[in-house]
mmCIF file of C-alpha atoms and ligand atoms in Angstrom:
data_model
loop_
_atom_site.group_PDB
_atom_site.id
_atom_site.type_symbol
_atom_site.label_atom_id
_atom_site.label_comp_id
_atom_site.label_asym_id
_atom_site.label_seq_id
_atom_site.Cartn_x
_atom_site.Cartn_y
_atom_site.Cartn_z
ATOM 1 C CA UNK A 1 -0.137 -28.690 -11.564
ATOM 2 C CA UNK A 2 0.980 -25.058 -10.643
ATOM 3 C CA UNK A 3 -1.048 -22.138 -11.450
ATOM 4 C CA UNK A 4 -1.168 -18.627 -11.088
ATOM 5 C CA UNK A 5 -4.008 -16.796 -9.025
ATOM 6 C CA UNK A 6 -2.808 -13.565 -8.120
ATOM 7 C CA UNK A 7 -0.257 -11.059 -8.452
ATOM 8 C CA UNK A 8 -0.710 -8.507 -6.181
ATOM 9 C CA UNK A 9 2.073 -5.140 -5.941
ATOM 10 C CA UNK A 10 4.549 -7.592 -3.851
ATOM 11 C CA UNK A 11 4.285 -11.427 -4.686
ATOM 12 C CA UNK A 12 3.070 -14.205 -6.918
ATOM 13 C CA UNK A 13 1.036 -16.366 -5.414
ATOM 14 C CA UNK A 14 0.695 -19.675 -6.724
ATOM 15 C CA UNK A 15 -1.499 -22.869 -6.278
ATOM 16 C CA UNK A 16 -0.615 -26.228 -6.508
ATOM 17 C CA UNK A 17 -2.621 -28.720 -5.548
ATOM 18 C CA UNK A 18 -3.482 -27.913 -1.668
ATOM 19 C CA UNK A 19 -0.783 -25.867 -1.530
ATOM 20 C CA UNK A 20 -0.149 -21.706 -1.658
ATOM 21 C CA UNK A 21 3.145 -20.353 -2.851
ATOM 22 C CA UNK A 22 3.829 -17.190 -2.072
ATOM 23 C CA UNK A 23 7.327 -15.542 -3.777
ATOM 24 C CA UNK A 24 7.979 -12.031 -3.076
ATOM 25 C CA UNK A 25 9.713 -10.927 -6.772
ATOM 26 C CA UNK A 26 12.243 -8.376 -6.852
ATOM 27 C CA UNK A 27 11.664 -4.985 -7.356
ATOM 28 C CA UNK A 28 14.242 -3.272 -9.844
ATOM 29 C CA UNK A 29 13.305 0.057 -8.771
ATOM 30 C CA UNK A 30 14.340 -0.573 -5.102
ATOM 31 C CA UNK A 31 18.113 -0.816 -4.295
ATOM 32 C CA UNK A 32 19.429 -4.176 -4.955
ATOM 33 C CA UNK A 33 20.184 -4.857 -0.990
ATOM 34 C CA UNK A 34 17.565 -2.755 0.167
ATOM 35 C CA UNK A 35 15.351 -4.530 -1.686
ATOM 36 C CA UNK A 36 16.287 -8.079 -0.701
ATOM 37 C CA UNK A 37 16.259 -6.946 3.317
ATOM 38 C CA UNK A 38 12.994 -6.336 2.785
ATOM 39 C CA UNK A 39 11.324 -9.182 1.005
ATOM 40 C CA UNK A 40 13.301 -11.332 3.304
ATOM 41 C CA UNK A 41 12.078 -9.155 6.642
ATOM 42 C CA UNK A 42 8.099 -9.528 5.117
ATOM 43 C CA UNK A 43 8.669 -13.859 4.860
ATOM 44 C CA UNK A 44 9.976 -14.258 8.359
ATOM 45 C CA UNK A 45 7.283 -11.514 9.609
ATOM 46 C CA UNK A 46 4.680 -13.468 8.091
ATOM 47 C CA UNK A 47 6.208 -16.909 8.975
ATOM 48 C CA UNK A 48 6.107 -15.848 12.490
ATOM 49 C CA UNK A 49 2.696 -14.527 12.427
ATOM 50 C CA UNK A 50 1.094 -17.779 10.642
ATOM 51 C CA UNK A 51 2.740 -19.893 13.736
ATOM 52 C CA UNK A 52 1.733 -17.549 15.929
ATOM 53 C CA UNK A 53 -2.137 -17.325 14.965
ATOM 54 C CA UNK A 54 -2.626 -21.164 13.902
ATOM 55 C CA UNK A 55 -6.065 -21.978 13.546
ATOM 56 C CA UNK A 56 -7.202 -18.484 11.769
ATOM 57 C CA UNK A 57 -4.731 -18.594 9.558
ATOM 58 C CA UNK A 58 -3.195 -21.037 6.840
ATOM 59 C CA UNK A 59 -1.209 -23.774 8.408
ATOM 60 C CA UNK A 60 2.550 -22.837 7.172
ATOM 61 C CA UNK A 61 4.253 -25.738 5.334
ATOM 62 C CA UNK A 62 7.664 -24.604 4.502
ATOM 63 C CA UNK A 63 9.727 -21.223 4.634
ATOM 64 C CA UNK A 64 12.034 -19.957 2.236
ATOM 65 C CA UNK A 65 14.167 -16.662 2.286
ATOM 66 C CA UNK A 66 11.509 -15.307 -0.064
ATOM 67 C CA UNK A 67 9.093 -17.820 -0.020
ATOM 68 C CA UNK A 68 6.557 -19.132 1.900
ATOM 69 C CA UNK A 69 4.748 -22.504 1.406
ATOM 70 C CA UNK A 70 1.049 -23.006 3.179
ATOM 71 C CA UNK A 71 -2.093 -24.394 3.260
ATOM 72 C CA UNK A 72 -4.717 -23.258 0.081
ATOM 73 C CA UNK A 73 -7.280 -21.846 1.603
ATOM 74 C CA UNK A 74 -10.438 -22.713 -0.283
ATOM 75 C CA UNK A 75 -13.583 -20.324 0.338
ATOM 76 C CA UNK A 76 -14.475 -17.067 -0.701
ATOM 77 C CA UNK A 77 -12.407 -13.360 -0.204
ATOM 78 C CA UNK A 78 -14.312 -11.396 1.990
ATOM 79 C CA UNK A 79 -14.057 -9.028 -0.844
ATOM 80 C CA UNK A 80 -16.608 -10.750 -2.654
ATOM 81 C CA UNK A 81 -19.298 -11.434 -0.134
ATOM 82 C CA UNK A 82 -19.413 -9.142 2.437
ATOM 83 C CA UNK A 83 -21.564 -6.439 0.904
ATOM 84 C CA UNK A 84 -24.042 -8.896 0.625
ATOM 85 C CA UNK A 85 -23.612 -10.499 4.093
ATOM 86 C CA UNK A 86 -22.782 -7.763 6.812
ATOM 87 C CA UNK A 87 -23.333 -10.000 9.170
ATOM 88 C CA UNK A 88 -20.077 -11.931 8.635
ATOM 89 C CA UNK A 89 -18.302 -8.587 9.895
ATOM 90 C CA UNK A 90 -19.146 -9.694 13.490
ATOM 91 C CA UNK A 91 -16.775 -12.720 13.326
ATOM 92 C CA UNK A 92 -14.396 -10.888 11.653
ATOM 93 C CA UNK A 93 -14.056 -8.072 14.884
ATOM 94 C CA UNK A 94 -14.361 -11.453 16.825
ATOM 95 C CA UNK A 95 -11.041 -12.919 15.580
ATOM 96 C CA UNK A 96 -9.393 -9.949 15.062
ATOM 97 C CA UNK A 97 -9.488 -9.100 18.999
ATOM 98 C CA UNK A 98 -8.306 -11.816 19.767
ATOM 99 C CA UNK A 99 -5.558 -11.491 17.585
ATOM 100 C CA UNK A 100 -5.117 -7.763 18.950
ATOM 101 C CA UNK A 101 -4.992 -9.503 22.568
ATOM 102 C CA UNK A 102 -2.056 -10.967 21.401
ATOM 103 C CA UNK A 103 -0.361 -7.727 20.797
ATOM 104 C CA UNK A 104 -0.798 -8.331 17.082
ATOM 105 C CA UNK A 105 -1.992 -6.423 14.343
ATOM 106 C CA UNK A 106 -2.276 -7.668 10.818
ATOM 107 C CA UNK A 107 -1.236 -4.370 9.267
ATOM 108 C CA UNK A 108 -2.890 -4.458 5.685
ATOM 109 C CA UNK A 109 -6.932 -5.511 7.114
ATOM 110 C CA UNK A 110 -8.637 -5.688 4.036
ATOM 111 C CA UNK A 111 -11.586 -7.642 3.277
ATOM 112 C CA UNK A 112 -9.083 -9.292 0.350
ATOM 113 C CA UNK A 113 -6.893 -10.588 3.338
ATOM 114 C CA UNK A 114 -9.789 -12.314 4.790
ATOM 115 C CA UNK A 115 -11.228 -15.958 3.502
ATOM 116 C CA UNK A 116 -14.504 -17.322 4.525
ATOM 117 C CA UNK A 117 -13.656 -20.914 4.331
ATOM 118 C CA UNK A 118 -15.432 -24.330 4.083
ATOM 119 C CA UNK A 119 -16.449 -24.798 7.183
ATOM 120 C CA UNK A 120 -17.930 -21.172 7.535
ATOM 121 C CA UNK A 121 -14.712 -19.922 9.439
ATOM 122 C CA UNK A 122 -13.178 -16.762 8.792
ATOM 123 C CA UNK A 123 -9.363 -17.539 8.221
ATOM 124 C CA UNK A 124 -6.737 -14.167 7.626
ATOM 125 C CA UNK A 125 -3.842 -14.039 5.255
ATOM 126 C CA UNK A 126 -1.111 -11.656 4.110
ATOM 127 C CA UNK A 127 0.454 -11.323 7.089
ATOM 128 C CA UNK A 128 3.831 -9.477 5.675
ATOM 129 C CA UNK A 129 3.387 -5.992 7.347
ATOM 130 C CA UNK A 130 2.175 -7.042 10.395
ATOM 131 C CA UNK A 131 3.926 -6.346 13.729
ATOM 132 C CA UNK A 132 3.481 -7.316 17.699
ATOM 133 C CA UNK A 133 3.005 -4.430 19.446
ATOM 134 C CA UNK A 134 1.322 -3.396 22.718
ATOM 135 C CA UNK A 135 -0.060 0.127 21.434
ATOM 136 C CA UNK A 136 -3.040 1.202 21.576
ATOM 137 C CA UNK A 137 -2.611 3.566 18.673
ATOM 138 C CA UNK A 138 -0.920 0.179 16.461
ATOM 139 C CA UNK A 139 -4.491 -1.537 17.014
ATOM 140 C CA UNK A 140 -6.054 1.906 16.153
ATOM 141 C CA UNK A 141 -4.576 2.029 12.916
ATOM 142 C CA UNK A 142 -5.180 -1.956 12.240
ATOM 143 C CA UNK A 143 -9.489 -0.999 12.990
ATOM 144 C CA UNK A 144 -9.029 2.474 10.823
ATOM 145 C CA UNK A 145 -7.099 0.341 8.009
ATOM 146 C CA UNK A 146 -10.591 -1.668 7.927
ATOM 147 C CA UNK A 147 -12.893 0.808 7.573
ATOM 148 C CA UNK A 148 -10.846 2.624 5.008
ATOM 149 C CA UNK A 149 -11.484 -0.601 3.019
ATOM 150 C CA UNK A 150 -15.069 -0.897 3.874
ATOM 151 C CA UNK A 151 -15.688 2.519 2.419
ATOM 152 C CA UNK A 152 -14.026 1.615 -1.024
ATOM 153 C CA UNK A 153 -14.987 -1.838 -1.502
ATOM 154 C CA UNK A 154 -18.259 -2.029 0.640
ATOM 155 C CA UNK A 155 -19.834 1.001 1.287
ATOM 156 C CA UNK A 156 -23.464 0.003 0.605
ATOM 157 C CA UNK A 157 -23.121 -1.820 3.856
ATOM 158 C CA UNK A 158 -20.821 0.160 5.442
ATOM 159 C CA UNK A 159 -22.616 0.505 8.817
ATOM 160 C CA UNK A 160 -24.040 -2.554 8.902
ATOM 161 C CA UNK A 161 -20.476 -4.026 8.797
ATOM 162 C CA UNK A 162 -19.211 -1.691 11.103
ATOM 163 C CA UNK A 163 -22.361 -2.398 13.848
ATOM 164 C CA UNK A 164 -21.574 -6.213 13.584
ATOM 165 C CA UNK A 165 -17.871 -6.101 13.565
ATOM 166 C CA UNK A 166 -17.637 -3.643 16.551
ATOM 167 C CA UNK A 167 -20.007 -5.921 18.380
ATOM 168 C CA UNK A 168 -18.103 -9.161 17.522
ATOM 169 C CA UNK A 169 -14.462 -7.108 18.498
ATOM 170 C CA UNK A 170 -14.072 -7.959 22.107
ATOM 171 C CA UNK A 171 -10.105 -7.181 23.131
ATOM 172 C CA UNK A 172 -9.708 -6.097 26.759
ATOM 173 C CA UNK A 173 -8.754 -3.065 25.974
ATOM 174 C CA UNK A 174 -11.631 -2.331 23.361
ATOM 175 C CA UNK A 175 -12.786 1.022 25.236
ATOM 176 C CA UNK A 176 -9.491 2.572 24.776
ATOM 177 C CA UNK A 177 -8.617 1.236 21.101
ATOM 178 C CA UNK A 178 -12.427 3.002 20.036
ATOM 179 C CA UNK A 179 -11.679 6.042 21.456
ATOM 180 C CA UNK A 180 -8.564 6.024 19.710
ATOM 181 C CA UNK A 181 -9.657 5.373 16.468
ATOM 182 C CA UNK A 182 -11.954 8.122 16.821
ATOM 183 C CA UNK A 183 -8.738 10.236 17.283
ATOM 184 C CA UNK A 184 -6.981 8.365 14.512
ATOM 185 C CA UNK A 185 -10.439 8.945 11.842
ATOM 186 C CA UNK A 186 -10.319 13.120 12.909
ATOM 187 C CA UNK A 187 -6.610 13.142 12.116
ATOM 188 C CA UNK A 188 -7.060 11.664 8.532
ATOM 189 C CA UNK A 189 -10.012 13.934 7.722
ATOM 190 C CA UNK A 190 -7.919 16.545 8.765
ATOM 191 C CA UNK A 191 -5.451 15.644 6.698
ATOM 192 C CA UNK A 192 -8.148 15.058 3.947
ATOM 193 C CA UNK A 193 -8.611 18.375 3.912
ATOM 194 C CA UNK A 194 -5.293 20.421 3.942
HETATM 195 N N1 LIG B 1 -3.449 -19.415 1.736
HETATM 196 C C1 LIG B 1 -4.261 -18.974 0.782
HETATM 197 N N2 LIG B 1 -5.378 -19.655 0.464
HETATM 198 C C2 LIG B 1 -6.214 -19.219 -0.514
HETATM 199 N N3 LIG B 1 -6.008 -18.102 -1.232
HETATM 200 C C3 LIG B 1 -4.913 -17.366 -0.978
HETATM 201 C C4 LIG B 1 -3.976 -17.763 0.034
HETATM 202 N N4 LIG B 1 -2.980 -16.861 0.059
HETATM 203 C C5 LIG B 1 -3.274 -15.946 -0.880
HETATM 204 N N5 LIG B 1 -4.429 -16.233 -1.511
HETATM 205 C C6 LIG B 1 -5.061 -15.462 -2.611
HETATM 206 O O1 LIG B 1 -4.093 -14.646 -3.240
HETATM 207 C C7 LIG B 1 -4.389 -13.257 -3.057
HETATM 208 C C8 LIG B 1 -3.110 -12.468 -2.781
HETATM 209 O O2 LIG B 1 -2.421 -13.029 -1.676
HETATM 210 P P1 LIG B 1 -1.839 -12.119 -0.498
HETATM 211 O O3 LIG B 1 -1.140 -12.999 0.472
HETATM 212 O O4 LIG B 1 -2.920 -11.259 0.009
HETATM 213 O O5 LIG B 1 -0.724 -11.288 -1.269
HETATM 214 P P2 LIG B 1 -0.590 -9.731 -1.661
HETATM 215 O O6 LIG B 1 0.525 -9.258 -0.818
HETATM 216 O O7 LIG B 1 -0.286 -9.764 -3.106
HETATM 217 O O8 LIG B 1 -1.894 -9.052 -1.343
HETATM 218 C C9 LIG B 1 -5.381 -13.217 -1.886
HETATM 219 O O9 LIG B 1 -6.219 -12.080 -1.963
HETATM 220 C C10 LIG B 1 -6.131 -14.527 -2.088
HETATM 221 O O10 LIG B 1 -7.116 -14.388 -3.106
HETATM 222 MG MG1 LIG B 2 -3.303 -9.264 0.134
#
């Protein structure tokens, strides 16, 4: 059996049985080619990723040009728990270090990207904006992208979250990705304002 369980601004994703299929849908109000470069791009990006990070994220089954096939994921979103359990944020900074040692960054870190599954492991998914990179400024962005969506979605236990997930986040570099986010917050609060 195939059913829907979410449409989000970019894809359908659909379960059936074990299985997650993801189908980026065409946009009419992008240009025709434009349009297809891009949902194409986004399924190889996140194709890449998903081999790249195996373990903490779905196992990928099969790609398409638009389409990606992979492992269901059964849990709970981040999203849904978090507010209520803080202390989850620590493994989350945990694994995403380690995937910011890679020269990762996920790109769109919201707590509705993140699963808590069965086993009580945290698992990431939507990987179709995310990019290697070595910059400091990239992972930056990736921690300030976070906290954005800890403020809308979580802000009862906003520094509770942010305590435990800066002590779980461990990259080598961690130092020098803080102090740039601190750079990258006064920049959007300045921007807040004009
Ligand atoms: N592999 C998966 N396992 C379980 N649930 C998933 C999986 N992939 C997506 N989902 C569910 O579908 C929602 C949207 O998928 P996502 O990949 O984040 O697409 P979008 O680009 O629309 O945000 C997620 O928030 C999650 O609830
Ligand atoms: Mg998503």
């Amino acid at each position: 059996m195939t059913e829907e369980i979410a449409r989000g601004a970019e894809a359908v994703i659909k379960k059936e049985d074990d299985k997650i299929i993801k189908d980026r849908l065409q946009k009419n109000y992008r240009h025709k080619e434009i349009d297809e470069q891009l949902r194409t791009s986004r399924t190889k990006r996140e194709a890449k990723i998903l081999e790249k990070l195996k373990g903490i994220t779905p196992k990928l089954i099969k790609t398409g040009k638009t389409t990606l096939e992979m492992e269901y994921i059964k849990g709970k979103l981040l999203r849904d728990i978090l507010t209520e359990n803080p202390g989850l944020a620590k493994e989350i900074g945990k694994k995403t270090g380690l995937i910011h040692d890679k020269n990762i960054i996920h790109g769109d870190l919201t707590t509705s990207n993140i699963i808590l599954d069965e086993n009580n492991k945290i698992r990431f998914i939507d990987f179709g904006l995310s990019n290697t990179t070595y910059k400091t400024e990239d992972k930056a962005v990736d921690l300030h992208v976070f906290l954005e969506a800890i403020e809308s979605k979580h802000y009862k236990a906003k520094k509770e979250i942010w305590t435990a997930f800066t002590e779980g986040y461990n990259p080598s570099n961690k130092k020098e990705i803080l102090e740039r986010l601190e750079i990258v917050e006064k920049r959007g609060r300045n921007k807040q304002k004009n």
